[in-house]
Short mmCIF file of C-alpha atoms and ligand atoms in Angstrom, two decimals:
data_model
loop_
_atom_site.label_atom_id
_atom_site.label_comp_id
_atom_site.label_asym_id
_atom_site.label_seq_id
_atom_site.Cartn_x
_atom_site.Cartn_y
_atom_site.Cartn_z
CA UNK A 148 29.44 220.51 129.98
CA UNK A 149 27.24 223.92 129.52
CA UNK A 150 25.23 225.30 132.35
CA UNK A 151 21.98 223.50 130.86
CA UNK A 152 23.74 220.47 131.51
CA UNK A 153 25.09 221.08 134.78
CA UNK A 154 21.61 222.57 136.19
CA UNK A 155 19.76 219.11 134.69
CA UNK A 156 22.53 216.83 136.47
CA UNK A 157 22.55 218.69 139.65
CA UNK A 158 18.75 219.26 140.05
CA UNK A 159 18.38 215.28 139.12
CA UNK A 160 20.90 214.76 142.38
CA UNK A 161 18.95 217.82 144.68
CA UNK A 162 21.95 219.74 144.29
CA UNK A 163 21.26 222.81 142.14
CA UNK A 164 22.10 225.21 144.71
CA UNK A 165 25.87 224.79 143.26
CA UNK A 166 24.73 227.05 140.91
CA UNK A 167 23.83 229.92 143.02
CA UNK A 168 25.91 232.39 142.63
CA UNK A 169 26.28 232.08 139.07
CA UNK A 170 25.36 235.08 137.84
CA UNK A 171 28.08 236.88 140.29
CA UNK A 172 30.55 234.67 138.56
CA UNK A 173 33.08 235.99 136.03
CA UNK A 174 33.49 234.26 132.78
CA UNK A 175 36.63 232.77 134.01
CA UNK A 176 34.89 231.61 137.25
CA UNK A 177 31.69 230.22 135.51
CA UNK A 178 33.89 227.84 133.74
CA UNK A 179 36.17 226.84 136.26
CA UNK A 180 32.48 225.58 138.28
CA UNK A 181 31.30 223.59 135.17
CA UNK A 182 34.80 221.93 135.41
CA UNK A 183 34.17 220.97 138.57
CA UNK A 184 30.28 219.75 138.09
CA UNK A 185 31.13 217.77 135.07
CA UNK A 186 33.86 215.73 136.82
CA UNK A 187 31.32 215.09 139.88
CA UNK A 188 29.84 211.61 139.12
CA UNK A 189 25.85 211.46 139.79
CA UNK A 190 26.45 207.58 141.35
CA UNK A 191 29.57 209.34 143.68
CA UNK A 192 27.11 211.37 145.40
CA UNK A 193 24.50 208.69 145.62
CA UNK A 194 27.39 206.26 147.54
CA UNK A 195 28.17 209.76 149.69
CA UNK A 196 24.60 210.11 150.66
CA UNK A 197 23.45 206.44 151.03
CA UNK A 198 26.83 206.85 153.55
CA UNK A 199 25.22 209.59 155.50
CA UNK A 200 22.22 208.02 156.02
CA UNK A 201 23.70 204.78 157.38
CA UNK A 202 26.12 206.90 159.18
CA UNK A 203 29.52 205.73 160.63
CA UNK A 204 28.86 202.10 160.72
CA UNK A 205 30.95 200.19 162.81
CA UNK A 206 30.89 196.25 162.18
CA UNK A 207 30.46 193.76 164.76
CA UNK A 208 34.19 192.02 165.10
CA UNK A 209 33.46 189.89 168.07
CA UNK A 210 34.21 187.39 166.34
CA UNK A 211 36.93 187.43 164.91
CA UNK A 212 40.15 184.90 164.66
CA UNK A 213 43.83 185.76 164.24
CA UNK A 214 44.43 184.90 160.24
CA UNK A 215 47.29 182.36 159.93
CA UNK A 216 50.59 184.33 159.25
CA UNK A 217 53.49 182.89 158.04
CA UNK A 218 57.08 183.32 158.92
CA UNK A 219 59.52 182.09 156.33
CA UNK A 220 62.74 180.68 157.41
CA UNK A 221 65.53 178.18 155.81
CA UNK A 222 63.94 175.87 152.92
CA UNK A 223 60.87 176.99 153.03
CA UNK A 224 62.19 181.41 152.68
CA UNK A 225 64.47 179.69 149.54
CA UNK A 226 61.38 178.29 147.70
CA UNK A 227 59.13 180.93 147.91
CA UNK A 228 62.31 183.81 147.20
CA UNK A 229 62.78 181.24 144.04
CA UNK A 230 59.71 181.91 142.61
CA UNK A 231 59.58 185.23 143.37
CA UNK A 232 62.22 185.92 141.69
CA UNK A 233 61.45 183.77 138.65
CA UNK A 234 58.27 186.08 138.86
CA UNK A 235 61.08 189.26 138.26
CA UNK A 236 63.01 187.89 135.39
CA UNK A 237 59.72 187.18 133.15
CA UNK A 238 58.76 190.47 134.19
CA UNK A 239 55.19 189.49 135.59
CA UNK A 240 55.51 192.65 138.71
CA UNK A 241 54.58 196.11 138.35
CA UNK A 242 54.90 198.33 141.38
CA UNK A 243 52.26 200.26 142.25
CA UNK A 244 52.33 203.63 144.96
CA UNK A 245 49.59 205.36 146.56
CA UNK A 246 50.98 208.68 146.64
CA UNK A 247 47.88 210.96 146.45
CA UNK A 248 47.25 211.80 150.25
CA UNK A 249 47.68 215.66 151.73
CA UNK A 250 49.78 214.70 154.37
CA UNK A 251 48.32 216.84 156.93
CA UNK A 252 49.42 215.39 159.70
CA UNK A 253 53.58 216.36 158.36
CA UNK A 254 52.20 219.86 157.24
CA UNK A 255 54.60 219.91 154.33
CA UNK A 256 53.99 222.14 151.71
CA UNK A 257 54.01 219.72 148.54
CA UNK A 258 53.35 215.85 147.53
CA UNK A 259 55.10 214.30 150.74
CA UNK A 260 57.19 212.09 148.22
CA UNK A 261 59.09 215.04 147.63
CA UNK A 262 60.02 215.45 151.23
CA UNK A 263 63.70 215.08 151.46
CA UNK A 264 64.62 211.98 154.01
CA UNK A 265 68.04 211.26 153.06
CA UNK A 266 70.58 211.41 156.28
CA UNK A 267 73.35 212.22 154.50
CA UNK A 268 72.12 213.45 150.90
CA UNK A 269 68.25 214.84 151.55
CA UNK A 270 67.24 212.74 148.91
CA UNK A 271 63.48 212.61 148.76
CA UNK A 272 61.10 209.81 149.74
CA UNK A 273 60.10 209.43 145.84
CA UNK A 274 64.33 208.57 145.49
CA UNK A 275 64.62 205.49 147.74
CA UNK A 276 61.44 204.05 145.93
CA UNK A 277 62.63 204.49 142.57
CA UNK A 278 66.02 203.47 143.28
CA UNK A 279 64.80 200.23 144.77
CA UNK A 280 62.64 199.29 141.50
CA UNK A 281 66.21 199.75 139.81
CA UNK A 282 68.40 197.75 141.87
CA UNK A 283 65.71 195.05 140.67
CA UNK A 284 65.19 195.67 137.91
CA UNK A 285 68.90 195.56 137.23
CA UNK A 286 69.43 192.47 138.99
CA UNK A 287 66.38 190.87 137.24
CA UNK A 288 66.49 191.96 133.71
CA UNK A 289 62.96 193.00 133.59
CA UNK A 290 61.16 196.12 133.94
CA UNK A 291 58.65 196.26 137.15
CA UNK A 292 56.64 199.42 135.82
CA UNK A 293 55.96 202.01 138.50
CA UNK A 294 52.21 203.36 138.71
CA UNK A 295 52.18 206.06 140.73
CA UNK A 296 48.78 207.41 142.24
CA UNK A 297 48.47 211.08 143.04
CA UNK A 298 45.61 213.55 143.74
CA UNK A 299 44.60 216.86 141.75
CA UNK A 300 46.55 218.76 144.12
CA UNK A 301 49.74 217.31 143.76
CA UNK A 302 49.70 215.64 140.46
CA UNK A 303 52.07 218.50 139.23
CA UNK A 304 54.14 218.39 141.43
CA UNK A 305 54.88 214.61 141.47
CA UNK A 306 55.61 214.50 137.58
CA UNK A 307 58.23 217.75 138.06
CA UNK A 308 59.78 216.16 140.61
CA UNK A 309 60.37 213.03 138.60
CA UNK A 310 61.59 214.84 135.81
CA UNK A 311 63.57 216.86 137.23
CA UNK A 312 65.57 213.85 138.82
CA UNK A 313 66.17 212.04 135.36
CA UNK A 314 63.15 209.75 136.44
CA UNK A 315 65.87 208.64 139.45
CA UNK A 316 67.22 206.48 136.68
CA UNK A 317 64.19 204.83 135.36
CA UNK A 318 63.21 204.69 132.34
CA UNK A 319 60.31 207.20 131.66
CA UNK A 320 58.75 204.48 129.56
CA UNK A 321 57.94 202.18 132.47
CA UNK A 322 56.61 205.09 135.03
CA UNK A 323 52.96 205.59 134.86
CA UNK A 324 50.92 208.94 136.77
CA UNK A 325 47.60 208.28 137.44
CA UNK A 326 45.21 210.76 139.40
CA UNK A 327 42.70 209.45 142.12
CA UNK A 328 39.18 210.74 141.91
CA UNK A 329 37.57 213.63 144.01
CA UNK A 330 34.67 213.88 146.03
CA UNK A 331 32.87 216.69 147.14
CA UNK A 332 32.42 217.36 150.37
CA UNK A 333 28.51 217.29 152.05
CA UNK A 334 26.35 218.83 154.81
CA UNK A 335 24.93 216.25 157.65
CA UNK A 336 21.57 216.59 155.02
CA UNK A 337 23.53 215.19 151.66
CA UNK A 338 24.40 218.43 150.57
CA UNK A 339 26.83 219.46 148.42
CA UNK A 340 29.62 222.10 150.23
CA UNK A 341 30.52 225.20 148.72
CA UNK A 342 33.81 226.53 149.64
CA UNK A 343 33.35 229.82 148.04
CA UNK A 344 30.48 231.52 145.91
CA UNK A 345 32.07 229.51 142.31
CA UNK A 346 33.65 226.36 143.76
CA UNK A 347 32.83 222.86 145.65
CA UNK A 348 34.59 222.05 148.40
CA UNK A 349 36.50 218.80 147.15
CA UNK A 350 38.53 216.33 148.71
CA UNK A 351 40.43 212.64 147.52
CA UNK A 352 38.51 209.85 147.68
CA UNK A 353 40.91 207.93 149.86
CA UNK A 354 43.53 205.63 149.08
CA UNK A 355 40.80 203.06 148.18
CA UNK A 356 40.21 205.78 145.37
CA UNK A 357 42.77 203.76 143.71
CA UNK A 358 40.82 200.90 142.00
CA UNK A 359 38.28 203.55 140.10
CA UNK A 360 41.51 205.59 139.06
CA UNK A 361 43.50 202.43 137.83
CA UNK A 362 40.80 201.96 135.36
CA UNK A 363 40.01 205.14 134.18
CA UNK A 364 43.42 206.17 133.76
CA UNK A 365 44.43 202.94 131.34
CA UNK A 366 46.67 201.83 133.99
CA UNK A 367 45.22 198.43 134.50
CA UNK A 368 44.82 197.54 130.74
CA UNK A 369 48.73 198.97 130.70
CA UNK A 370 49.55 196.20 132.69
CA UNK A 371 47.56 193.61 131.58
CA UNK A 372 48.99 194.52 127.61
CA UNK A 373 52.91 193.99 129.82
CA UNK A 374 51.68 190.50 130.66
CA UNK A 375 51.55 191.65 134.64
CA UNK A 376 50.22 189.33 137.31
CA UNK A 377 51.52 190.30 140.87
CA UNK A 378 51.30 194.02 141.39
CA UNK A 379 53.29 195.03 144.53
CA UNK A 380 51.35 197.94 146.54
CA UNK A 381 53.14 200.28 149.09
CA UNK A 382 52.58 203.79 150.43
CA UNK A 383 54.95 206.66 149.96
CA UNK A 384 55.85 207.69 153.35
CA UNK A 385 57.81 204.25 154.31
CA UNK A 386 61.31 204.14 152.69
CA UNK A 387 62.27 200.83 154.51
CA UNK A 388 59.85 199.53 152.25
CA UNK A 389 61.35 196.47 150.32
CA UNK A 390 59.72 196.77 147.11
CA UNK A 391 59.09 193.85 144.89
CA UNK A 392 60.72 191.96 147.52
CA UNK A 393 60.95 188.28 145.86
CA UNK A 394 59.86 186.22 149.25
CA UNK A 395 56.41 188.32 149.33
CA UNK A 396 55.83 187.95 145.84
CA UNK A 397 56.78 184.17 145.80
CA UNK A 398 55.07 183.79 148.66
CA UNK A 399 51.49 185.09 146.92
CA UNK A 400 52.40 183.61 143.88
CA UNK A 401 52.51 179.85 145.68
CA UNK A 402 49.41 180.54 147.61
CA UNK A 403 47.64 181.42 144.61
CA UNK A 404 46.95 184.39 146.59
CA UNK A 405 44.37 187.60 144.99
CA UNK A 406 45.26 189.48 147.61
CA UNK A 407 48.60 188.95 150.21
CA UNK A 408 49.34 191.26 153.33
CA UNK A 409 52.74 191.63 154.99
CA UNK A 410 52.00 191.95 158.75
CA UNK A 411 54.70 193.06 161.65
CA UNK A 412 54.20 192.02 165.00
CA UNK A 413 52.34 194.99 167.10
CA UNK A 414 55.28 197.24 169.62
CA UNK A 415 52.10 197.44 172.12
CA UNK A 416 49.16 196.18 172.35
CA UNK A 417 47.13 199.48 171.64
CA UNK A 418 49.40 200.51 168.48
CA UNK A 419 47.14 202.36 166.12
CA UNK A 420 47.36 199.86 162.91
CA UNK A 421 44.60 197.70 161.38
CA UNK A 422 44.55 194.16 162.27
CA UNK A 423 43.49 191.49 159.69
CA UNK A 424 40.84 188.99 161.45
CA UNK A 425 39.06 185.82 159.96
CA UNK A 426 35.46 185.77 160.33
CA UNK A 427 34.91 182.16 158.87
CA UNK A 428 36.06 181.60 155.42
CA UNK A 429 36.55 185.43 155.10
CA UNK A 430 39.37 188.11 156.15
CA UNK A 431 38.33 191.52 156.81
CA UNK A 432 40.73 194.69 158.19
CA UNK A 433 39.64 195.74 161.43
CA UNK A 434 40.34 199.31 162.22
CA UNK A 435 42.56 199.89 165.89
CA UNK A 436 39.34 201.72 166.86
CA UNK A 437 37.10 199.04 166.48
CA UNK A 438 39.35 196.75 168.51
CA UNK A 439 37.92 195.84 172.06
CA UNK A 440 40.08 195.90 174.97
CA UNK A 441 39.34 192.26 175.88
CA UNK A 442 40.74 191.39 172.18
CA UNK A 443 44.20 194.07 172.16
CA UNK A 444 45.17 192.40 175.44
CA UNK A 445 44.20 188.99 174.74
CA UNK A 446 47.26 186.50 174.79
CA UNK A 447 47.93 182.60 173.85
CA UNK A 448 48.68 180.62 176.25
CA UNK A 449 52.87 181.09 175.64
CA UNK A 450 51.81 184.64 176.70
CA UNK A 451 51.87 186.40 173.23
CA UNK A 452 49.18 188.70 171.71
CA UNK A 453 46.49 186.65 170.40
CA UNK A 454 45.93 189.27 167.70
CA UNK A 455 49.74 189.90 167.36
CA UNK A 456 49.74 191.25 163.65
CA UNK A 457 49.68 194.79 162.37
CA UNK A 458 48.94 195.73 158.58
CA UNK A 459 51.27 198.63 157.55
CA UNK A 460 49.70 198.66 154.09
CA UNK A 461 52.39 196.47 152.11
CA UNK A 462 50.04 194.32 149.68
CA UNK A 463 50.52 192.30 146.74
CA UNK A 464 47.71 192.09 144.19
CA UNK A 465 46.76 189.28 141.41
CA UNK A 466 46.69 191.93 138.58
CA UNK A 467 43.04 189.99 137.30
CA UNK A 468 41.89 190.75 140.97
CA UNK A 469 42.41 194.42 140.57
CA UNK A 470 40.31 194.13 137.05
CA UNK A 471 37.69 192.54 138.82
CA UNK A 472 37.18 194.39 141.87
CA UNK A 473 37.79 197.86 139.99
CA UNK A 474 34.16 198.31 138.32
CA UNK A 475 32.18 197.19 141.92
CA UNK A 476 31.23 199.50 144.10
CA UNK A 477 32.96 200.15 147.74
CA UNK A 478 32.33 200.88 151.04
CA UNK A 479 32.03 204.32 151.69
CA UNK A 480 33.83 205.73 155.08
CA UNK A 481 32.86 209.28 156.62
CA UNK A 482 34.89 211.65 158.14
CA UNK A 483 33.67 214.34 159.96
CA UNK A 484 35.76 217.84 159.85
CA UNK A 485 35.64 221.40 159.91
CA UNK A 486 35.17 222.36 156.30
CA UNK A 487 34.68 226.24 155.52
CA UNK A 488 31.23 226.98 153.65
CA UNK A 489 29.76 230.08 151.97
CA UNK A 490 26.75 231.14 153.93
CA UNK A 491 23.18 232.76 152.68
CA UNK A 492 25.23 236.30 152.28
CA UNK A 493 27.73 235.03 150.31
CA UNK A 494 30.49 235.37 152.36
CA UNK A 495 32.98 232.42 153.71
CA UNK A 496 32.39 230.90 156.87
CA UNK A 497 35.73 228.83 158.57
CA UNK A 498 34.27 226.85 161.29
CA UNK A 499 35.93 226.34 164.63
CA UNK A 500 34.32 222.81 165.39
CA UNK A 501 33.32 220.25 162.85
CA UNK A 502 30.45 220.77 160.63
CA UNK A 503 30.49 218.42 157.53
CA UNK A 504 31.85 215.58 155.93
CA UNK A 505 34.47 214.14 153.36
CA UNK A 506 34.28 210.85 152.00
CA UNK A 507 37.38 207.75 151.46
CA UNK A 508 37.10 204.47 149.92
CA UNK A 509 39.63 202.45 152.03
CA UNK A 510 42.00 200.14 149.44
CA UNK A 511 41.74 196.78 152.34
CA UNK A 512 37.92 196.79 151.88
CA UNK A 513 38.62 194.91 149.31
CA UNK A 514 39.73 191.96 151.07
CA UNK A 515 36.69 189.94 151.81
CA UNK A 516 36.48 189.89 148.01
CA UNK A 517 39.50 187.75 147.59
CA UNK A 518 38.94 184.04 146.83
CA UNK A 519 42.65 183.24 148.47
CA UNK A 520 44.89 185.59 150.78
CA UNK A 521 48.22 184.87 152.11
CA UNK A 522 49.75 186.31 155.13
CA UNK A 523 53.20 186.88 156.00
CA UNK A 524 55.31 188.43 158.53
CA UNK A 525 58.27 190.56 158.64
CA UNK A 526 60.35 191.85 161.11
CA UNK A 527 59.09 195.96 161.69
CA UNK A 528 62.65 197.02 161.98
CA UNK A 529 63.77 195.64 158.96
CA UNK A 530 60.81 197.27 156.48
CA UNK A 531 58.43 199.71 158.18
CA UNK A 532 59.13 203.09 159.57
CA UNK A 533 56.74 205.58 158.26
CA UNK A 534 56.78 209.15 158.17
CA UNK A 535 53.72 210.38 159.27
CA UNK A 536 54.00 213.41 161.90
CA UNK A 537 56.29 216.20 161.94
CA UNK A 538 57.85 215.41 165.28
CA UNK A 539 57.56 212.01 167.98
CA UNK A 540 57.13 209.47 166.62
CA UNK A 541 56.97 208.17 163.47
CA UNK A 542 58.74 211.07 162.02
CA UNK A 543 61.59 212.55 159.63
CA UNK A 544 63.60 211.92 163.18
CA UNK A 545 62.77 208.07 163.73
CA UNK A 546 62.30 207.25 160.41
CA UNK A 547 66.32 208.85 159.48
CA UNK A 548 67.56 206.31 162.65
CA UNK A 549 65.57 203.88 161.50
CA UNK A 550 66.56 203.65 158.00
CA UNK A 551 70.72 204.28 159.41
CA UNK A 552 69.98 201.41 161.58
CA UNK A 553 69.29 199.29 159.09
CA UNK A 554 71.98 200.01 157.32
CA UNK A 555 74.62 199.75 159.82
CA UNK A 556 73.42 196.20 160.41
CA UNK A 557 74.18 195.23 157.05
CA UNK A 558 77.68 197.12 157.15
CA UNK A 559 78.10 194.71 160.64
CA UNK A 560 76.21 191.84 158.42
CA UNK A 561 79.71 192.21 156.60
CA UNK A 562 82.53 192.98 159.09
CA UNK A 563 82.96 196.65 158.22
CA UNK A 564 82.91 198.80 161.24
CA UNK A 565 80.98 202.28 161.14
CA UNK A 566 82.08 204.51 163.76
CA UNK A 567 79.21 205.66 166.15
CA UNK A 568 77.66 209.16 165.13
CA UNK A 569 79.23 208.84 161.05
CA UNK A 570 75.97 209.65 159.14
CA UNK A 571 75.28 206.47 156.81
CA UNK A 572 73.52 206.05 153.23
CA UNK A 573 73.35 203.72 150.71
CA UNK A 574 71.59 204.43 147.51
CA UNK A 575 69.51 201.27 147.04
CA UNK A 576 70.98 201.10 143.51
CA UNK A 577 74.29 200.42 144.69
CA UNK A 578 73.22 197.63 147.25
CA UNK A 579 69.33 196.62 147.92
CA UNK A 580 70.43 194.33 151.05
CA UNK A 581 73.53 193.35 152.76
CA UNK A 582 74.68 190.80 150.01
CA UNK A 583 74.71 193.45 147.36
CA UNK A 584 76.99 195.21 149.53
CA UNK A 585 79.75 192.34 150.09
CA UNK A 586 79.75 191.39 146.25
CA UNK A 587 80.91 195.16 145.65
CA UNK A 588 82.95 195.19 148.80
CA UNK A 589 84.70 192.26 147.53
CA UNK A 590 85.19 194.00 144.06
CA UNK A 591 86.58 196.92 146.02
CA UNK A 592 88.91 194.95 147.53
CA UNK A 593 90.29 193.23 144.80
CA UNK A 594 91.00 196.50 143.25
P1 UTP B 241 47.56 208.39 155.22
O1 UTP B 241 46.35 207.72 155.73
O2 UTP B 241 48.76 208.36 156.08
O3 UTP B 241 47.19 209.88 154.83
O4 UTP B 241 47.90 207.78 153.79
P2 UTP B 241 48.07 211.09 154.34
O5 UTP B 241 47.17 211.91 153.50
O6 UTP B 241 49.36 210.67 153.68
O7 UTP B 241 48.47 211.85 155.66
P3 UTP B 241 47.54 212.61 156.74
O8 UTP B 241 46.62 211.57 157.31
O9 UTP B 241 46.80 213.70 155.99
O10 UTP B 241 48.53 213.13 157.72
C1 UTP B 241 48.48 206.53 153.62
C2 UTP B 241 48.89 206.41 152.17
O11 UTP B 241 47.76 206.50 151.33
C3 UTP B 241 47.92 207.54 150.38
C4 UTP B 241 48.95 208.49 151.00
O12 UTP B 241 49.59 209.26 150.01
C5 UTP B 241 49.86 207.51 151.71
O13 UTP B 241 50.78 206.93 150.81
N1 UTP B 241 46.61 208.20 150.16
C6 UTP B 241 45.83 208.56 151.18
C7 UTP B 241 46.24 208.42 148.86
O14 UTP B 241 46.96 208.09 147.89
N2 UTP B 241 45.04 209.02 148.65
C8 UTP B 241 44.22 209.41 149.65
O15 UTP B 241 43.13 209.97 149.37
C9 UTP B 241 44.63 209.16 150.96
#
């Protein structure tokens, strides 16, 4: 793009003041701003402005029913893991991580897959996923490709890491990088931010930036050409995750499912996760903020939590769904923050309260779109402990005892005894649940 270009697109969008400072820019700097304006889509900033002007829209969930959730047990956990798994061998499952967020809320310096949660080895989050697509992979015969999502700002970073681990023991061939798109951030009036005199303030487009990026990047005519149908979703911070876990996909697979959530029941009745409701013939994901007080404390008559069921963001996809949803437009969510600005002199402003906006697509907006959804429940302990804040809870600290925990169970699962205060860790490679680990205990043994 040349400046003509850039000063036609942004004047046809109100935006030309982007370009004023130009003429203090360098050579280096003008071309680093038309980098930046020709990778701004004209209909982005229409979707971020028609989003101002509606302004934070909060749906009516009144309402709302509990969705039907299913918990699998004796014949009916066999059939579904059956299929599931019949699913793996004909190697119809990709795997597919968001891992394009900043992370803030940690305040690590880098893509927070590389953050090292091992107990015992400070093997990074990005190791326990990989490792876990290789245990089934292994067991299955059949590569689950790994599409990995990440941002501008940590793309890099993400792809060294992987290399420099030997791909965790995948094969290279089967890992995809994708990045998510950017949007710039606006004033309350629709206009474009300027963090300093040559460059737009950007920021992702949310995790629901994913759909746009899948196409764009080839990903989702990669998987379609591997003959993919159930694409397993998960975000980076949880390494309990069980990914590609047979039941789940069996389970969506039987239901004819587009788009199947795995829901844990809530600790309290305020916990900060969205809730999946039915309005009608519909689900939609209700945000914890939008939930009424009357409908967190609402119980059945056994006493339990009407709306028991938390979504900690473990999906699986129909791969067709994906292809279908990923050319119509979203919902556009606003977020109001302190964003610094360059002011009439020139000079950059950092602002001690909010002043402007950034933009996210949210990936469960999708869900009314699905012609069939499945719901199933899982035990919290077992698969979700995320690491979101530095310290409290759901940290590096809980989420290490969590994921010992659940290891020591499967050690007691098989009669070994760990000592109290012995640091555990299992590479998911070497054992994926407690079964893997009594076939090689009984190997051991034999020895
Ligand atoms: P979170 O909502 O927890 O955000 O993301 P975050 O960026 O990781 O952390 P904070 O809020 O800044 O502390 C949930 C998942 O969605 C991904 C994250 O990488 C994480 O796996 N995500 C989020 C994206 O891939 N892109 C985004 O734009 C936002």
């Amino acid at each position: 793009m040349n400046y003509a270009e850039a000063e036609k697109m942004l004047k046809k969008c109100g935006q030309e003041h982007v370009l004023a400072w130009w003429k203090k820019l360098d050579k280096a700097g003008r071309a680093a701003l038309l980098e930046q304006v020709a990778r701004i889509e004209p209909r982005s900033l229409t979707y971020c402005r028609q989003a101002l002007a509606k302004g934070a829209d909060v749906p009516d969930s009144s309402g709302g029913k509990a969705p039907k959730v299913a918990v699998l047990k004796g014949r009916a956990l066999k059939d579904a893991v059956a299929v599931g798994e019949k699913e793996l061998m004909k190697g119809r499952v990709a795997a597919l991580l968001v891992a394009g967020g900043q992370g803030s809320r940690l305040g690590y310096d880098g893509p927070k897959g590389c953050y090292q949660i091992g107990p015992v080895t400070n093997a990074p989050l990005f190791y326990f996923h990989a490792r876990k697509i290789l245990a089934r992979t292994i067991r299955y015969g059949a590569a689950i490709p790994f599409y990995v999502m990440t941002s501008e700002a940590n793309n890099a970073a993400t792809v060294k890491c992987f290399e420099e681990n030997d791909y965790f023991g995948l094969n290279p061939d089967d890992v995809f990088f994708f990045t998510q798109g950017m949007w710039p951030g606006m004033t309350k009036d629709g206009k474009i931010i300027m963090d300093a005199p040559g460059h737009v303030f950007m920021s992702p487009d949310g995790h629901g930036g994913l759909l746009a990026a899948l196409k764009r990047s080839g990903a989702l005519a990669d998987m379609k050409k591997r003959g993919i149908r159930s694409v397993f979703f998960f975000q980076v911070d949880n390494p309990l995750v069980e990914i590609a876990d047979p039941a789940f996909i069996g389970y969506h697979v039987m239901n004819k499912s587009e788009y199947s959530l795995k829901l844990c029941a809530k600790r309290d009745p305020r916990e900060k996760v969205g809730m999946a409701m039915r309005f009608g013939d519909i689900h939609r994901m209700v945000e914890y903020t939008e939930l009424t007080d009357e409908q967190a404390n609402r119980r059945t008559k056994d006493g339990r939590l009407y709306f028991l069921y938390g979504s900690p963001a473990i999906h699986v996809f129909d791969r067709a769904f994906l292809d279908r949803e990923a050319s119509r437009p979203m919902p556009v969510h606003l977020a109001f923050k302190k964003i610094p600005f360059v002011d009439a002199k020139g000079r950059v402003v950092k602002p001690s309260e909010p002043n402007a906006y950034k933009f996210e697509k949210f990936i469960f907006d999708i869900l009314p779109k699905a012609k069939r959804t499945a719901f199933l429940a899982f035990e919290q302990k077992e698969e979700f402990s995320p690491v979101k804040n530095a310290e409290g809870n759901d940290s590096p600290a809980t989420c290490r005892a969590d994921m010992q925990a659940k290891w020591r169970r499967w050690f007691a699962e098989i009669g070994v005894k760990v000592p109290d205060g012995v640091p555990v860790e299992i590479d998911p490679a070497y054992a994926v649940d407690a079964e893997d680990l009594r076939s090689i205990g009984i190997c051991l043994g034999a020895e």
